[in-house]
Short mmCIF file of C-alpha atoms in Angstrom, two decimals:
data_model
loop_
_atom_site.label_atom_id
_atom_site.label_comp_id
_atom_site.label_asym_id
_atom_site.label_seq_id
_atom_site.Cartn_x
_atom_site.Cartn_y
_atom_site.Cartn_z
CA MET A 1 11.90 -6.56 22.24
CA GLU A 2 15.37 -6.54 20.75
CA ILE A 3 16.69 -3.19 21.96
CA ASP A 4 19.73 -3.36 19.70
CA LYS A 5 17.52 -3.22 16.62
CA PRO A 6 16.86 0.20 15.06
CA ALA A 7 13.45 1.85 14.95
CA GLY A 8 11.70 2.47 11.67
CA VAL A 9 8.60 3.45 9.76
CA LEU A 10 6.96 1.16 7.23
CA PHE A 11 5.05 2.89 4.44
CA ASP A 12 2.40 1.63 2.09
CA VAL A 13 2.87 3.35 -1.28
CA ASP A 14 -0.28 3.30 -3.44
CA GLY A 15 -2.77 5.84 -2.10
CA THR A 16 -0.47 6.67 0.82
CA LEU A 17 2.57 8.25 -0.83
CA VAL A 18 1.53 8.31 -4.50
CA ASP A 19 -1.90 9.42 -5.74
CA THR A 20 -3.01 6.16 -7.35
CA ALA A 21 -6.10 4.92 -5.48
CA TYR A 22 -8.63 5.97 -8.08
CA LEU A 23 -6.36 5.03 -10.97
CA HIS A 24 -6.28 1.49 -9.58
CA THR A 25 -10.04 1.57 -9.11
CA VAL A 26 -10.65 2.47 -12.76
CA SER A 27 -8.07 -0.08 -13.96
CA TRP A 28 -9.65 -2.92 -11.96
CA TRP A 29 -13.14 -1.84 -13.05
CA GLU A 30 -12.23 -1.97 -16.73
CA ALA A 31 -10.29 -5.23 -16.40
CA LEU A 32 -13.26 -6.83 -14.66
CA ARG A 33 -15.67 -5.42 -17.24
CA GLN A 34 -13.57 -6.96 -20.01
CA ALA A 35 -13.99 -10.29 -18.22
CA ASP A 36 -17.79 -9.79 -18.18
CA GLN A 37 -17.81 -8.91 -14.48
CA GLU A 38 -19.79 -5.75 -13.71
CA ILE A 39 -18.55 -4.57 -10.31
CA PRO A 40 -19.39 -1.07 -9.00
CA MET A 41 -16.37 1.19 -8.62
CA ALA A 42 -17.26 1.91 -5.00
CA ALA A 43 -16.93 -1.79 -4.15
CA ILE A 44 -13.59 -1.97 -5.97
CA HIS A 45 -12.25 1.09 -4.18
CA ARG A 46 -13.17 -0.32 -0.78
CA ALA A 47 -11.24 -3.52 -1.62
CA LEU A 48 -8.00 -1.72 -2.51
CA GLY A 49 -5.21 -2.62 -0.12
CA MET A 50 -6.08 -6.32 0.01
CA GLY A 51 -3.65 -7.43 -2.67
CA SER A 52 -4.90 -8.72 -6.03
CA GLU A 53 -5.66 -12.30 -4.99
CA ARG A 54 -7.75 -11.32 -1.97
CA LEU A 55 -9.35 -8.48 -3.92
CA LEU A 56 -10.68 -10.86 -6.58
CA GLN A 57 -11.80 -13.31 -3.91
CA HIS A 58 -13.62 -10.49 -2.10
CA LEU A 59 -15.27 -9.05 -5.21
CA LEU A 60 -16.10 -12.23 -7.14
CA GLY A 61 -16.40 -14.86 -4.43
CA PRO A 62 -14.96 -18.36 -4.01
CA GLU A 63 -17.16 -19.88 -6.75
CA ARG A 64 -15.71 -17.68 -9.50
CA ASP A 65 -13.88 -19.04 -12.53
CA ARG A 66 -10.36 -18.88 -11.11
CA ASP A 67 -8.93 -19.50 -14.57
CA ALA A 68 -9.88 -15.90 -15.35
CA ASP A 69 -7.96 -14.42 -12.41
CA GLU A 70 -4.64 -14.14 -14.23
CA ARG A 71 -6.29 -12.52 -17.25
CA ILE A 72 -8.03 -9.98 -15.02
CA ARG A 73 -4.79 -9.21 -13.18
CA TYR A 74 -2.96 -8.79 -16.48
CA GLY A 75 -5.74 -6.49 -17.69
CA HIS A 76 -5.45 -4.34 -14.58
CA ASP A 77 -1.66 -4.15 -14.84
CA SER A 78 -1.79 -3.19 -18.52
CA LEU A 79 -4.44 -0.51 -17.95
CA PHE A 80 -2.66 0.93 -14.91
CA ALA A 81 0.61 1.07 -16.87
CA GLU A 82 -0.98 3.69 -19.12
CA PHE A 83 -0.86 6.11 -16.18
CA TRP A 84 2.76 5.52 -15.16
CA ASP A 85 4.22 8.63 -16.78
CA ARG A 86 1.54 10.76 -15.09
CA LEU A 87 1.87 9.47 -11.54
CA ARG A 88 2.28 12.16 -8.90
CA PRO A 89 3.28 11.99 -5.25
CA LEU A 90 0.75 13.04 -2.67
CA PRO A 91 1.47 16.37 -0.93
CA GLY A 92 4.51 16.16 1.32
CA ALA A 93 5.30 12.51 0.53
CA ALA A 94 9.03 12.81 -0.16
CA GLU A 95 9.44 15.39 2.58
CA LEU A 96 7.82 13.03 5.09
CA LEU A 97 10.22 10.23 4.20
CA ARG A 98 13.16 12.61 4.57
CA ALA A 99 11.89 13.86 7.94
CA CYS A 100 11.61 10.29 9.26
CA SER A 101 15.12 9.53 8.02
CA ALA A 102 16.44 12.71 9.66
CA ARG A 103 15.10 11.41 12.99
CA GLY A 104 17.35 8.38 12.60
CA LEU A 105 14.49 6.06 11.66
CA ARG A 106 14.73 3.46 8.93
CA VAL A 107 12.35 4.20 6.06
CA VAL A 108 10.92 1.05 4.51
CA LEU A 109 8.34 0.65 1.74
CA ALA A 110 5.96 -2.32 1.88
CA THR A 111 3.82 -2.62 -1.23
CA SER A 112 1.67 -4.94 -3.30
CA ALA A 113 2.95 -3.28 -6.50
CA THR A 114 4.61 -5.37 -9.18
CA GLU A 115 8.30 -4.79 -9.91
CA ARG A 116 7.57 -2.56 -12.91
CA GLU A 117 4.82 -0.65 -11.08
CA LEU A 118 7.20 -0.11 -8.19
CA ALA A 119 9.78 1.45 -10.52
CA ALA A 120 7.15 3.94 -11.71
CA LEU A 121 6.08 4.71 -8.13
CA ARG A 122 9.68 5.31 -7.05
CA ALA A 123 10.23 7.59 -10.04
CA ALA A 124 7.22 9.62 -8.94
CA LEU A 125 8.42 9.82 -5.32
CA LEU A 126 12.02 10.84 -6.03
CA ALA A 127 13.16 9.83 -2.56
CA ASP A 128 15.34 6.76 -3.14
CA ASP A 129 18.21 8.35 -1.24
CA VAL A 130 16.36 8.01 2.09
CA ILE A 131 14.61 4.68 1.48
CA ASP A 132 16.39 1.95 3.44
CA GLY A 133 14.41 -1.00 2.16
CA ILE A 134 11.59 -2.09 -0.14
CA THR A 135 9.50 -5.24 0.10
CA SER A 136 6.87 -6.21 -2.48
CA VAL A 137 4.45 -9.13 -2.69
CA THR A 138 6.14 -10.10 -5.95
CA ASP A 139 9.45 -10.78 -4.18
CA PRO A 140 10.09 -14.56 -4.26
CA ASP A 141 10.42 -14.92 -0.48
CA VAL A 142 7.20 -13.03 0.38
CA ARG A 143 4.27 -15.34 1.05
CA GLY A 144 1.44 -12.85 0.53
CA SER A 145 -0.05 -9.45 1.21
CA GLY A 146 -1.34 -7.98 4.48
CA PRO A 147 0.49 -9.05 7.64
CA ASP A 148 2.72 -11.45 5.70
CA LEU A 149 4.05 -8.55 3.64
CA LEU A 150 4.67 -6.42 6.73
CA ALA A 151 6.39 -9.29 8.54
CA ALA A 152 8.68 -9.84 5.56
CA ALA A 153 9.47 -6.11 5.42
CA LEU A 154 10.40 -6.13 9.11
CA ASP A 155 12.69 -9.13 8.73
CA ARG A 156 14.43 -7.72 5.67
CA ALA A 157 15.01 -4.33 7.29
CA GLY A 158 16.18 -5.80 10.60
CA LEU A 159 13.38 -4.11 12.52
CA ASP A 160 11.54 -5.23 15.65
CA ARG A 161 7.75 -4.79 15.55
CA SER A 162 7.81 -3.09 18.96
CA ARG A 163 9.85 -0.23 17.48
CA VAL A 164 7.90 0.34 14.28
CA VAL A 165 4.95 2.34 13.00
CA PHE A 166 3.12 1.57 9.76
CA VAL A 167 1.63 4.32 7.58
CA GLY A 168 -1.20 3.28 5.25
CA ASP A 169 -4.46 4.51 3.73
CA SER A 170 -6.99 1.66 3.92
CA VAL A 171 -8.83 -0.33 6.58
CA TRP A 172 -6.91 -3.36 5.28
CA ASP A 173 -3.62 -1.60 6.07
CA VAL A 174 -4.84 -0.92 9.60
CA ALA A 175 -5.96 -4.53 10.01
CA ALA A 176 -2.66 -5.93 8.73
CA ALA A 177 -0.69 -3.79 11.17
CA GLY A 178 -3.06 -4.77 13.98
CA ASP A 179 -2.42 -8.46 13.32
CA LEU A 180 1.25 -7.79 14.17
CA ASP A 181 0.50 -5.39 17.04
CA ILE A 182 2.05 -2.52 15.08
CA PRO A 183 0.46 0.94 15.44
CA CYS A 184 -0.93 2.18 12.13
CA ILE A 185 -1.12 5.83 11.17
CA ALA A 186 -3.89 6.09 8.58
CA LEU A 187 -4.13 8.76 5.88
CA THR A 188 -7.45 9.70 4.27
CA CYS A 189 -5.83 10.68 0.94
CA GLY A 190 -6.55 7.20 -0.42
CA GLY A 191 -10.28 7.92 -0.20
CA THR A 192 -11.27 6.13 3.02
CA GLY A 193 -13.02 8.26 5.63
CA ARG A 194 -11.83 9.00 9.14
CA SER A 195 -14.66 7.13 10.83
CA GLU A 196 -13.89 3.89 8.97
CA LEU A 197 -10.17 4.17 9.65
CA ALA A 198 -10.80 4.92 13.32
CA GLY A 199 -13.24 2.00 13.54
CA ALA A 200 -10.58 -0.29 12.09
CA GLY A 201 -8.22 0.69 14.92
CA ALA A 202 -5.94 3.37 13.46
CA ALA A 203 -3.61 4.82 16.09
CA ALA A 204 -3.80 8.27 14.47
CA ILE A 205 -5.40 9.72 11.35
CA PHE A 206 -4.15 12.51 9.08
CA ASP A 207 -5.34 13.92 5.77
CA ASP A 208 -2.17 13.23 3.77
CA PRO A 209 1.62 12.97 4.10
CA ALA A 210 1.93 16.76 4.42
CA ALA A 211 -0.47 16.78 7.38
CA LEU A 212 1.43 13.93 9.05
CA LEU A 213 4.69 15.78 8.44
CA ALA A 214 3.27 18.88 10.12
CA GLY A 215 2.13 16.83 13.11
CA LEU A 216 5.03 14.38 13.21
CA SER A 217 6.21 15.42 16.67
CA ASP A 218 2.78 14.65 18.13
CA SER A 219 2.25 11.41 16.18
CA PRO A 220 3.14 7.81 17.10
CA VAL A 221 6.34 8.31 15.08
CA ALA A 222 7.66 10.57 17.84
CA ALA A 223 7.45 7.72 20.34
CA LEU A 224 9.99 5.74 18.34
CA GLY A 225 12.76 7.97 19.64
#
């Protein structure tokens, strides 16, 4: 552990801070349908948090026509863009970021959103003044989603993994944090149940950002100092 490094909290954005999980589900469903792929929405929702490449691999398998991947991704991005001006933060999202910052913790966003999607998400959050760093899978020096994204976010923010907590909403978020031995606080507001999040290894589970804010002093965030 590098004790001279500051402590911080990494946050997923989609489904964790901004209410987008089901908007992404519908957008992927329609994009896949347009590519003649009939995938149930429940299966799509359970794959959210993987990143687009792994999501398509998971849903369509390794034998799929990979030439269609870019068209499906473009379809999803175009469909999701129709919701940008209606995006809303989840209850207590901005207040949670401000509370973490007030504790002297660095607030860092780690997201699989594209650059333009990220701008819409930040506009919905209205908390740029307390966000110390943002890392996206579309950044040129980020190798991929999951643990690679979190590792890049740590390096960019100058954080040590022993002094960090990750907040996410999917079993894939919990797994990514676990790969780096980072405790993950899981929120159910993205649509994944407590039992699944607990089974994936979540260090603590709350309903939404407002619930985590109310219990912040008794959460793994408090142990960061």
